[in-house]
Amino acid sequence: MRSPKAMGMAVILAIPLALTAPTTAASAAVPPDISLTAVKAHLTQLQSIATANGGNRAHGRPGHLASANYVKGLLDGAGFTTTLQPFTYSGATGYNVIADWPGGDPNDILMVGGHLDSVTAGPGINDNGSGSAAILETALEVSRQALAPTKHLRFAWWGAEELGLRGSQYYVNNLPSSERTKIKGYLNFDMVGSPNPGYFLYDGDNSDGTGSGPGPAGSAQLEATLQAYFASIGVPTRGTDFDGRSDYGPFISVGIPAGGTFTGAEGIKSSAQATLWGGTAGQAFDACYHRACDTTANINDTALNRNADAIANAVWTIATGTPPTPPTTVYSDTFETATGWTTNPGATDTATLGQWERGDPEATTSGGAKQLGTTVSGSNDLVTGRLAGAAAGDYDLDGGTTSVRSPAITLPSGTLNLSFSWYLAHGSNASSADFL
């Protein structure tokens, strides 16, 4: 470290100074390939339930309760602890299905959800039988593999989303704050098999710079995990705003990070999007959105298969990854004790005043603060000209250079990270020759 001549210049290394070996990357269990056939079998069941109950699975209608019981029955048989959570909206009873997989850190919960209700106009197979079925098959695969995640896994199928996120809002509102803080991430999957699909990810980091801004801290990491999966299979993705249209809304409103995928609803696919993903430009991503024709015929198998695998990949990657090991400190110094730093080690210094020393930098002012009079680590820094003096310029580093060298440090192989804090001040008469 060298510092040259300055008029009215003070240089402080405000430490700790540290060399660290990098962290070990997190590892995770290998994600499964979710069976498209199995996911579509769930969609067939949801279609049959709607057909037998007036053509829909809407809030307060028998088709919704039958759908909830279908999901709950499979999860009960697979070893989940399940709850059918009733709530009332608009004079009718709706239901959330909540399923907890045993094990994992109860204070570090990954939650995965999507809505199970349809509109009254149709059976709601893409919206949102697709997300419900893909999440369900992922949960059942967790059971088949006897997954032992490091995080606690919780799955949810929401009621009355189509009436304004009523089920998920009820769930979040009725969680004690101490329980909310345990949920470290929520993944939402709503419409993942649109017949003219796009591949959208909720824009957790606001990299698109549009709409409502980024999600709560941690949302960017959820987005990155999903993005990495699609990149691995050669499928480009684009962001979609947290616009409040689905069940992530109540979660991000209380600061829980969120992410998820979406293949498009009534929006029109552009020419650029058709070039990117295929399909038909100038037509809706889902022309049967909220219509009676949202049946099992209203599904793109490729999109459904890719998204089901993306859900499983995210669950396995996030829930089973071990936290990275903390960095190993190779060397650090707070300068609170003398550790053998040597001033002018090469006998090359030319400065006659203000040379490097370990000490407490006294506050100085000349046209503004020049030496702050504070340290980062306690009472001492490595500083040039620690004394203030009676006049501007007293004890400043003037007329040459000063150097200082640390004790010998044995470095391990591999990449190392160096971190330190420093502060440099100089007067208005300083030049480009004044530098650290």
Short mmCIF file of C-alpha atoms in Angstrom, two decimals:
data_model
loop_
_atom_site.label_atom_id
_atom_site.label_comp_id
_atom_site.label_asym_id
_atom_site.label_seq_id
_atom_site.Cartn_x
_atom_site.Cartn_y
_atom_site.Cartn_z
CA MET A 1 0.00 0.00 0.00
CA ARG A 2 1.50 3.29 -1.03
CA SER A 3 0.42 6.90 -0.66
CA PRO A 4 2.17 9.82 -2.39
CA LYS A 5 2.59 13.49 -1.72
CA ALA A 6 -0.51 15.54 -0.93
CA MET A 7 -1.25 18.98 0.33
CA GLY A 8 -3.63 18.51 3.24
CA MET A 9 -4.06 14.78 2.63
CA ALA A 10 -4.89 12.02 5.10
CA VAL A 11 -5.27 8.34 4.25
CA ILE A 12 -6.89 5.87 6.60
CA LEU A 13 -7.30 2.14 6.21
CA ALA A 14 -10.47 1.69 8.21
CA ILE A 15 -10.38 -1.99 8.90
CA PRO A 16 -11.12 -4.92 9.40
CA LEU A 17 -8.85 -5.95 6.56
CA ALA A 18 -9.58 -9.57 5.63
CA LEU A 19 -8.56 -12.26 3.19
CA THR A 20 -11.09 -15.07 2.92
CA ALA A 21 -11.35 -18.31 1.00
CA PRO A 22 -14.64 -18.49 -0.98
CA THR A 23 -17.73 -20.29 0.23
CA THR A 24 -18.69 -23.77 -0.83
CA ALA A 25 -21.63 -23.77 -3.23
CA ALA A 26 -24.93 -25.13 -1.98
CA SER A 27 -25.80 -28.66 -3.06
CA ALA A 28 -29.25 -30.13 -3.65
CA ALA A 29 -30.89 -33.46 -4.39
CA VAL A 30 -31.44 -34.31 -8.06
CA PRO A 31 -34.90 -33.10 -9.17
CA PRO A 32 -37.25 -35.64 -10.75
CA ASP A 33 -38.88 -35.63 -14.17
CA ILE A 34 -42.57 -35.11 -13.43
CA SER A 35 -44.82 -37.40 -15.46
CA LEU A 36 -46.95 -35.46 -17.95
CA THR A 37 -49.30 -38.44 -18.08
CA ALA A 38 -49.83 -38.24 -14.32
CA VAL A 39 -50.44 -34.48 -14.41
CA LYS A 40 -52.99 -34.88 -17.20
CA ALA A 41 -54.72 -37.66 -15.25
CA HIS A 42 -55.38 -35.11 -12.48
CA LEU A 43 -56.78 -32.71 -15.08
CA THR A 44 -59.12 -35.44 -16.31
CA GLN A 45 -60.36 -35.90 -12.75
CA LEU A 46 -60.94 -32.16 -12.32
CA GLN A 47 -62.82 -32.08 -15.63
CA SER A 48 -65.00 -34.99 -14.49
CA ILE A 49 -65.71 -33.23 -11.18
CA ALA A 50 -66.79 -30.09 -13.04
CA THR A 51 -68.95 -32.04 -15.47
CA ALA A 52 -70.72 -33.79 -12.59
CA ASN A 53 -71.32 -30.51 -10.74
CA GLY A 54 -72.89 -28.06 -13.10
CA GLY A 55 -69.90 -27.55 -15.38
CA ASN A 56 -67.61 -25.66 -13.00
CA ARG A 57 -65.54 -25.82 -9.82
CA ALA A 58 -66.31 -22.30 -8.60
CA HIS A 59 -66.34 -20.85 -5.08
CA GLY A 60 -69.33 -21.99 -3.04
CA ARG A 61 -70.29 -24.59 -5.64
CA PRO A 62 -70.14 -28.36 -5.04
CA GLY A 63 -67.50 -28.76 -7.74
CA HIS A 64 -65.01 -26.76 -5.74
CA LEU A 65 -65.46 -28.78 -2.56
CA ALA A 66 -65.23 -32.01 -4.58
CA SER A 67 -61.96 -30.73 -6.12
CA ALA A 68 -60.57 -29.91 -2.67
CA ASN A 69 -61.53 -33.35 -1.36
CA TYR A 70 -59.88 -35.01 -4.38
CA VAL A 71 -56.60 -33.21 -3.72
CA LYS A 72 -56.76 -33.76 0.05
CA GLY A 73 -57.51 -37.47 -0.32
CA LEU A 74 -54.43 -38.08 -2.45
CA LEU A 75 -52.20 -36.11 -0.09
CA ASP A 76 -53.59 -37.86 3.00
CA GLY A 77 -52.71 -41.18 1.41
CA ALA A 78 -49.21 -39.95 0.59
CA GLY A 79 -48.26 -39.06 4.16
CA PHE A 80 -48.90 -35.33 4.21
CA THR A 81 -50.51 -33.57 7.14
CA THR A 82 -53.43 -31.86 5.46
CA THR A 83 -55.97 -29.24 6.47
CA LEU A 84 -59.17 -28.26 4.72
CA GLN A 85 -59.42 -24.62 5.75
CA PRO A 86 -62.93 -23.20 5.32
CA PHE A 87 -63.67 -19.51 4.87
CA THR A 88 -66.73 -17.51 3.97
CA TYR A 89 -67.00 -14.99 1.17
CA SER A 90 -70.09 -13.46 -0.40
CA GLY A 91 -72.34 -15.67 1.70
CA ALA A 92 -70.74 -18.92 0.50
CA THR A 93 -68.13 -21.25 1.96
CA GLY A 94 -64.84 -21.77 0.19
CA TYR A 95 -61.87 -23.99 1.03
CA ASN A 96 -58.11 -23.89 1.06
CA VAL A 97 -56.21 -27.18 1.08
CA ILE A 98 -52.97 -26.89 3.06
CA ALA A 99 -50.53 -29.83 3.06
CA ASP A 100 -47.34 -30.07 5.13
CA TRP A 101 -44.62 -32.61 4.38
CA PRO A 102 -43.00 -33.85 7.61
CA GLY A 103 -39.47 -32.73 8.41
CA GLY A 104 -37.31 -29.82 7.42
CA ASP A 105 -36.61 -26.70 9.42
CA PRO A 106 -39.96 -25.45 10.81
CA ASN A 107 -38.54 -21.94 10.92
CA ASP A 108 -37.56 -22.02 7.23
CA ILE A 109 -40.62 -22.83 5.14
CA LEU A 110 -40.86 -23.02 1.36
CA MET A 111 -44.48 -22.75 0.29
CA VAL A 112 -45.80 -23.74 -3.14
CA GLY A 113 -49.33 -22.91 -4.21
CA GLY A 114 -51.92 -22.17 -6.87
CA HIS A 115 -55.68 -21.69 -6.95
CA LEU A 116 -58.06 -24.63 -7.29
CA ASP A 117 -61.30 -22.78 -8.04
CA SER A 118 -62.68 -21.98 -11.49
CA VAL A 119 -65.01 -19.28 -12.71
CA THR A 120 -68.70 -20.20 -12.92
CA ALA A 121 -68.56 -20.15 -16.74
CA GLY A 122 -66.47 -23.29 -17.15
CA PRO A 123 -64.40 -26.10 -15.63
CA GLY A 124 -61.19 -24.07 -15.38
CA ILE A 125 -58.75 -26.69 -16.64
CA ASN A 126 -55.96 -24.36 -17.71
CA ASP A 127 -57.12 -21.70 -15.21
CA ASN A 128 -56.07 -23.18 -12.90
CA GLY A 129 -56.38 -26.91 -13.06
CA SER A 130 -52.99 -26.84 -14.79
CA GLY A 131 -51.11 -25.27 -11.89
CA SER A 132 -53.09 -27.26 -9.33
CA ALA A 133 -52.37 -30.58 -11.07
CA ALA A 134 -48.67 -29.84 -11.59
CA ILE A 135 -48.23 -28.86 -7.93
CA LEU A 136 -50.19 -31.93 -6.81
CA GLU A 137 -48.04 -34.33 -8.84
CA THR A 138 -44.89 -32.60 -7.52
CA ALA A 139 -46.13 -33.10 -3.95
CA LEU A 140 -46.90 -36.76 -4.62
CA GLU A 141 -43.38 -37.20 -6.05
CA VAL A 142 -41.99 -35.73 -2.83
CA SER A 143 -43.76 -38.60 -1.05
CA ARG A 144 -42.66 -41.30 -3.51
CA GLN A 145 -39.04 -40.28 -3.12
CA ALA A 146 -39.36 -39.88 0.65
CA LEU A 147 -37.69 -36.51 0.22
CA ALA A 148 -35.86 -35.20 3.29
CA PRO A 149 -35.64 -31.45 2.61
CA THR A 150 -33.63 -29.05 4.70
CA LYS A 151 -36.49 -26.55 4.48
CA HIS A 152 -40.00 -27.41 5.61
CA LEU A 153 -42.27 -27.94 2.61
CA ARG A 154 -45.85 -26.68 2.54
CA PHE A 155 -48.20 -26.95 -0.45
CA ALA A 156 -51.46 -25.05 -0.89
CA TRP A 157 -54.48 -25.05 -3.19
CA TRP A 158 -56.45 -21.83 -2.79
CA GLY A 159 -60.17 -21.17 -3.00
CA ALA A 160 -61.96 -18.12 -4.43
CA GLU A 161 -58.98 -16.70 -6.28
CA GLU A 162 -61.31 -15.81 -9.11
CA LEU A 163 -63.25 -13.53 -6.76
CA GLY A 164 -60.22 -11.53 -5.67
CA LEU A 165 -57.60 -13.82 -4.05
CA ARG A 166 -60.02 -14.49 -1.20
CA GLY A 167 -58.64 -17.85 -0.09
CA SER A 168 -54.96 -16.92 -0.03
CA GLN A 169 -55.81 -13.59 1.61
CA TYR A 170 -57.76 -15.41 4.32
CA TYR A 171 -54.83 -17.74 4.92
CA VAL A 172 -52.24 -14.96 5.20
CA ASN A 173 -54.50 -12.73 7.31
CA ASN A 174 -55.10 -15.53 9.81
CA LEU A 175 -51.44 -16.50 10.20
CA PRO A 176 -49.89 -15.08 13.37
CA SER A 177 -47.00 -12.78 12.55
CA SER A 178 -44.62 -15.27 14.14
CA GLU A 179 -45.79 -17.89 11.64
CA ARG A 180 -45.59 -15.53 8.67
CA THR A 181 -41.92 -14.88 9.35
CA LYS A 182 -41.19 -18.59 9.06
CA ILE A 183 -42.27 -18.61 5.39
CA LYS A 184 -39.08 -17.68 3.56
CA GLY A 185 -40.45 -18.07 0.04
CA TYR A 186 -43.73 -18.60 -1.81
CA LEU A 187 -43.91 -20.03 -5.34
CA ASN A 188 -47.15 -19.48 -7.26
CA PHE A 189 -48.24 -21.39 -10.35
CA ASP A 190 -51.35 -20.11 -12.09
CA MET A 191 -52.06 -21.13 -15.71
CA VAL A 192 -49.04 -23.20 -16.76
CA GLY A 193 -50.48 -24.99 -19.79
CA SER A 194 -51.91 -22.24 -22.00
CA PRO A 195 -52.61 -23.47 -25.55
CA ASN A 196 -50.67 -20.63 -27.23
CA PRO A 197 -48.07 -20.39 -24.47
CA GLY A 198 -45.49 -17.91 -23.38
CA TYR A 199 -42.88 -18.62 -20.76
CA PHE A 200 -43.14 -15.88 -18.17
CA LEU A 201 -41.49 -15.62 -14.76
CA TYR A 202 -42.60 -13.22 -12.07
CA ASP A 203 -40.10 -10.37 -12.19
CA GLY A 204 -38.68 -10.64 -8.68
CA ASP A 205 -35.72 -8.34 -9.29
CA ASN A 206 -37.63 -5.77 -11.39
CA SER A 207 -35.09 -6.20 -14.18
CA ASP A 208 -37.86 -5.21 -16.63
CA GLY A 209 -38.26 -1.89 -14.84
CA THR A 210 -42.02 -1.81 -15.33
CA GLY A 211 -45.10 -1.94 -13.14
CA SER A 212 -45.06 -2.37 -9.41
CA GLY A 213 -41.33 -2.88 -8.83
CA PRO A 214 -39.41 -5.83 -7.34
CA GLY A 215 -40.80 -8.36 -4.93
CA PRO A 216 -39.67 -8.56 -1.31
CA ALA A 217 -36.02 -9.44 -0.70
CA GLY A 218 -35.44 -13.01 -1.83
CA SER A 219 -37.83 -12.81 -4.80
CA ALA A 220 -34.93 -12.27 -7.20
CA GLN A 221 -33.36 -15.54 -6.06
CA LEU A 222 -36.63 -17.43 -6.64
CA GLU A 223 -36.84 -15.96 -10.14
CA ALA A 224 -33.20 -16.90 -10.81
CA THR A 225 -33.80 -20.52 -9.80
CA LEU A 226 -36.69 -20.86 -12.24
CA GLN A 227 -34.81 -18.98 -14.94
CA ALA A 228 -31.82 -21.29 -14.58
CA TYR A 229 -34.03 -24.32 -15.14
CA PHE A 230 -35.59 -22.98 -18.32
CA ALA A 231 -32.16 -21.94 -19.58
CA SER A 232 -30.94 -25.50 -18.97
CA ILE A 233 -33.60 -26.87 -21.35
CA GLY A 234 -33.04 -24.12 -23.91
CA VAL A 235 -36.30 -22.25 -23.35
CA PRO A 236 -36.03 -18.44 -23.16
CA THR A 237 -38.13 -16.67 -20.55
CA ARG A 238 -39.45 -13.17 -20.08
CA GLY A 239 -40.57 -11.29 -17.00
CA THR A 240 -44.14 -10.65 -15.91
CA ASP A 241 -44.98 -7.99 -13.37
CA PHE A 242 -46.25 -8.57 -9.84
CA ASP A 243 -49.55 -6.97 -10.89
CA GLY A 244 -51.65 -8.52 -8.11
CA ARG A 245 -53.67 -10.84 -10.36
CA SER A 246 -52.82 -14.06 -8.56
CA ASP A 247 -52.25 -15.55 -5.13
CA TYR A 248 -48.72 -14.26 -4.60
CA GLY A 249 -50.38 -10.91 -3.82
CA PRO A 250 -51.20 -11.47 -0.13
CA PHE A 251 -47.74 -12.92 0.45
CA ILE A 252 -45.71 -10.07 -1.03
CA SER A 253 -47.95 -7.58 0.78
CA VAL A 254 -46.58 -8.86 4.10
CA GLY A 255 -42.97 -9.05 2.90
CA ILE A 256 -42.74 -12.72 1.94
CA PRO A 257 -40.59 -13.22 -1.20
CA ALA A 258 -42.42 -14.77 -4.13
CA GLY A 259 -41.87 -16.19 -7.58
CA GLY A 260 -43.50 -18.47 -10.10
CA THR A 261 -44.34 -19.16 -13.73
CA PHE A 262 -47.19 -18.14 -16.03
CA THR A 263 -47.95 -19.12 -19.64
CA GLY A 264 -50.36 -16.30 -20.42
CA ALA A 265 -54.08 -15.56 -20.23
CA GLU A 266 -56.22 -13.23 -22.37
CA GLY A 267 -53.23 -11.14 -23.51
CA ILE A 268 -52.33 -11.27 -27.21
CA LYS A 269 -49.11 -12.94 -28.30
CA SER A 270 -46.93 -10.54 -30.26
CA SER A 271 -44.94 -11.34 -33.38
CA ALA A 272 -41.74 -11.12 -31.36
CA GLN A 273 -43.13 -13.56 -28.80
CA ALA A 274 -44.21 -15.95 -31.52
CA THR A 275 -40.69 -15.82 -32.95
CA LEU A 276 -39.29 -16.48 -29.48
CA TRP A 277 -41.61 -19.30 -28.43
CA GLY A 278 -43.55 -20.46 -31.44
CA GLY A 279 -47.33 -20.43 -31.54
CA THR A 280 -49.58 -17.92 -33.25
CA ALA A 281 -49.03 -14.17 -33.19
CA GLY A 282 -52.10 -11.97 -32.92
CA GLN A 283 -54.02 -14.51 -30.86
CA ALA A 284 -54.53 -14.81 -27.11
CA PHE A 285 -52.23 -17.01 -25.08
CA ASP A 286 -55.46 -18.65 -23.89
CA ALA A 287 -58.46 -17.92 -26.11
CA CYS A 288 -60.67 -19.91 -23.69
CA TYR A 289 -59.70 -17.83 -20.66
CA HIS A 290 -62.71 -17.73 -18.28
CA ARG A 291 -64.90 -19.49 -20.83
CA ALA A 292 -66.76 -22.79 -21.04
CA CYS A 293 -64.17 -24.07 -23.52
CA ASP A 294 -61.44 -24.14 -20.85
CA THR A 295 -61.54 -27.94 -20.83
CA THR A 296 -58.93 -30.67 -21.07
CA ALA A 297 -58.73 -29.82 -24.79
CA ASN A 298 -57.45 -26.37 -23.83
CA ILE A 299 -53.95 -27.47 -22.78
CA ASN A 300 -50.57 -27.31 -24.50
CA ASP A 301 -48.81 -30.50 -23.41
CA THR A 302 -45.32 -29.17 -24.01
CA ALA A 303 -45.88 -26.09 -21.87
CA LEU A 304 -47.54 -28.12 -19.13
CA ASN A 305 -44.72 -30.66 -19.10
CA ARG A 306 -42.00 -28.01 -19.00
CA ASN A 307 -43.69 -26.09 -16.22
CA ALA A 308 -44.37 -29.19 -14.12
CA ASP A 309 -40.69 -30.07 -14.34
CA ALA A 310 -39.78 -26.45 -13.50
CA ILE A 311 -41.94 -26.66 -10.36
CA ALA A 312 -40.23 -29.84 -9.23
CA ASN A 313 -36.81 -28.44 -10.06
CA ALA A 314 -37.49 -25.35 -7.95
CA VAL A 315 -38.82 -27.39 -5.03
CA TRP A 316 -35.89 -29.80 -5.03
CA THR A 317 -33.27 -27.10 -5.61
CA ILE A 318 -34.53 -24.66 -3.01
CA ALA A 319 -35.83 -27.04 -0.36
CA THR A 320 -32.96 -29.55 -0.31
CA GLY A 321 -29.98 -27.28 -0.90
CA THR A 322 -27.61 -27.06 2.03
CA PRO A 323 -26.62 -23.54 3.07
CA PRO A 324 -23.18 -22.53 1.81
CA THR A 325 -20.40 -22.94 4.31
CA PRO A 326 -19.11 -19.66 5.70
CA PRO A 327 -15.86 -18.33 4.27
CA THR A 328 -12.63 -19.32 5.95
CA THR A 329 -10.63 -16.34 7.17
CA VAL A 330 -7.04 -16.54 6.03
CA TYR A 331 -5.93 -13.25 7.55
CA SER A 332 -7.57 -10.27 9.19
CA ASP A 333 -6.44 -7.25 11.16
CA THR A 334 -8.43 -4.64 13.04
CA PHE A 335 -5.27 -2.78 14.11
CA GLU A 336 -6.46 -2.85 17.70
CA THR A 337 -3.18 -4.52 18.59
CA ALA A 338 0.23 -4.25 16.94
CA THR A 339 0.66 -7.22 14.59
CA GLY A 340 3.93 -6.41 12.92
CA TRP A 341 3.19 -3.98 10.09
CA THR A 342 6.43 -2.39 8.88
CA THR A 343 6.68 1.22 7.72
CA ASN A 344 9.06 1.96 4.84
CA PRO A 345 9.92 -1.73 4.39
CA GLY A 346 11.97 -1.18 1.24
CA ALA A 347 13.75 1.98 2.45
CA THR A 348 12.23 3.83 -0.50
CA ASP A 349 9.95 6.36 1.22
CA THR A 350 10.51 10.05 0.57
CA ALA A 351 7.86 11.62 2.82
CA THR A 352 9.20 13.44 5.86
CA LEU A 353 5.85 13.98 7.59
CA GLY A 354 2.60 12.07 8.02
CA GLN A 355 3.98 8.58 7.44
CA TRP A 356 1.87 5.46 7.94
CA GLU A 357 1.25 4.49 11.57
CA ARG A 358 -1.20 2.55 13.69
CA GLY A 359 -3.29 4.92 15.75
CA ASP A 360 -6.49 6.80 16.42
CA PRO A 361 -7.04 9.40 13.67
CA GLU A 362 -7.83 12.71 15.35
CA ALA A 363 -10.55 14.79 13.70
CA THR A 364 -9.35 17.57 11.39
CA THR A 365 -11.27 20.20 9.43
CA SER A 366 -10.12 22.47 6.64
CA GLY A 367 -12.80 23.39 4.10
CA GLY A 368 -14.70 20.35 5.33
CA ALA A 369 -13.74 17.26 7.29
CA LYS A 370 -10.36 15.92 6.34
CA GLN A 371 -9.89 13.30 9.04
CA LEU A 372 -13.10 12.00 10.58
CA GLY A 373 -11.90 11.23 14.09
CA THR A 374 -13.56 7.82 14.06
CA THR A 375 -12.48 4.25 13.41
CA VAL A 376 -14.33 1.26 12.08
CA SER A 377 -12.98 -1.33 14.46
CA GLY A 378 -12.52 0.36 17.82
CA SER A 379 -9.70 2.72 18.75
CA ASN A 380 -7.14 2.30 15.99
CA ASP A 381 -6.71 2.38 12.24
CA LEU A 382 -3.74 2.27 9.94
CA VAL A 383 -3.45 5.98 9.16
CA THR A 384 -1.16 8.60 7.69
CA GLY A 385 -0.67 11.55 10.04
CA ARG A 386 -2.98 10.53 12.87
CA LEU A 387 -2.52 13.78 14.84
CA ALA A 388 -4.65 16.84 14.14
CA GLY A 389 -2.26 19.62 15.04
CA ALA A 390 -3.11 23.28 15.53
CA ALA A 391 -3.34 24.43 11.91
CA ALA A 392 -4.43 23.12 8.55
CA GLY A 393 -1.62 21.09 7.08
CA ASP A 394 -0.10 20.00 10.40
CA TYR A 395 0.94 16.34 10.26
CA ASP A 396 -0.40 15.93 6.73
CA LEU A 397 1.36 13.60 4.35
CA ASP A 398 3.54 16.04 2.39
CA GLY A 399 6.54 16.02 0.15
CA GLY A 400 6.77 12.40 -0.94
CA THR A 401 5.52 8.84 -0.54
CA THR A 402 5.04 6.55 2.41
CA SER A 403 4.58 2.78 2.36
CA VAL A 404 3.71 0.07 4.84
CA ARG A 405 3.79 -3.73 4.65
CA SER A 406 1.85 -6.35 6.55
CA PRO A 407 3.39 -9.37 8.24
CA ALA A 408 3.91 -12.38 5.97
CA ILE A 409 0.65 -14.15 5.10
CA THR A 410 0.54 -17.77 3.97
CA LEU A 411 -2.07 -18.02 1.23
CA PRO A 412 -3.94 -21.22 0.38
CA SER A 413 -4.50 -22.20 -3.23
CA GLY A 414 -7.62 -21.15 -5.07
CA THR A 415 -9.55 -17.90 -5.37
CA LEU A 416 -9.37 -15.50 -2.42
CA ASN A 417 -11.48 -12.46 -1.56
CA LEU A 418 -9.89 -9.30 -0.15
CA SER A 419 -12.03 -6.76 1.66
CA PHE A 420 -11.11 -3.55 3.41
CA SER A 421 -12.50 -0.14 4.12
CA TRP A 422 -10.60 3.06 3.44
CA TYR A 423 -11.01 6.80 3.52
CA LEU A 424 -8.98 9.41 1.65
CA ALA A 425 -9.25 13.19 2.08
CA HIS A 426 -7.34 15.97 0.34
CA GLY A 427 -7.41 19.71 -0.01
CA SER A 428 -8.54 21.71 -3.05
CA ASN A 429 -4.90 22.21 -4.01
CA ALA A 430 -4.25 18.47 -4.44
CA SER A 431 -3.37 17.07 -7.87
CA SER A 432 -3.51 13.75 -9.70
CA ALA A 433 -0.25 12.89 -7.99
CA ASP A 434 -2.20 12.42 -4.78
CA PHE A 435 -3.57 8.91 -4.60
CA LEU A 436 -3.80 5.73 -2.59
#
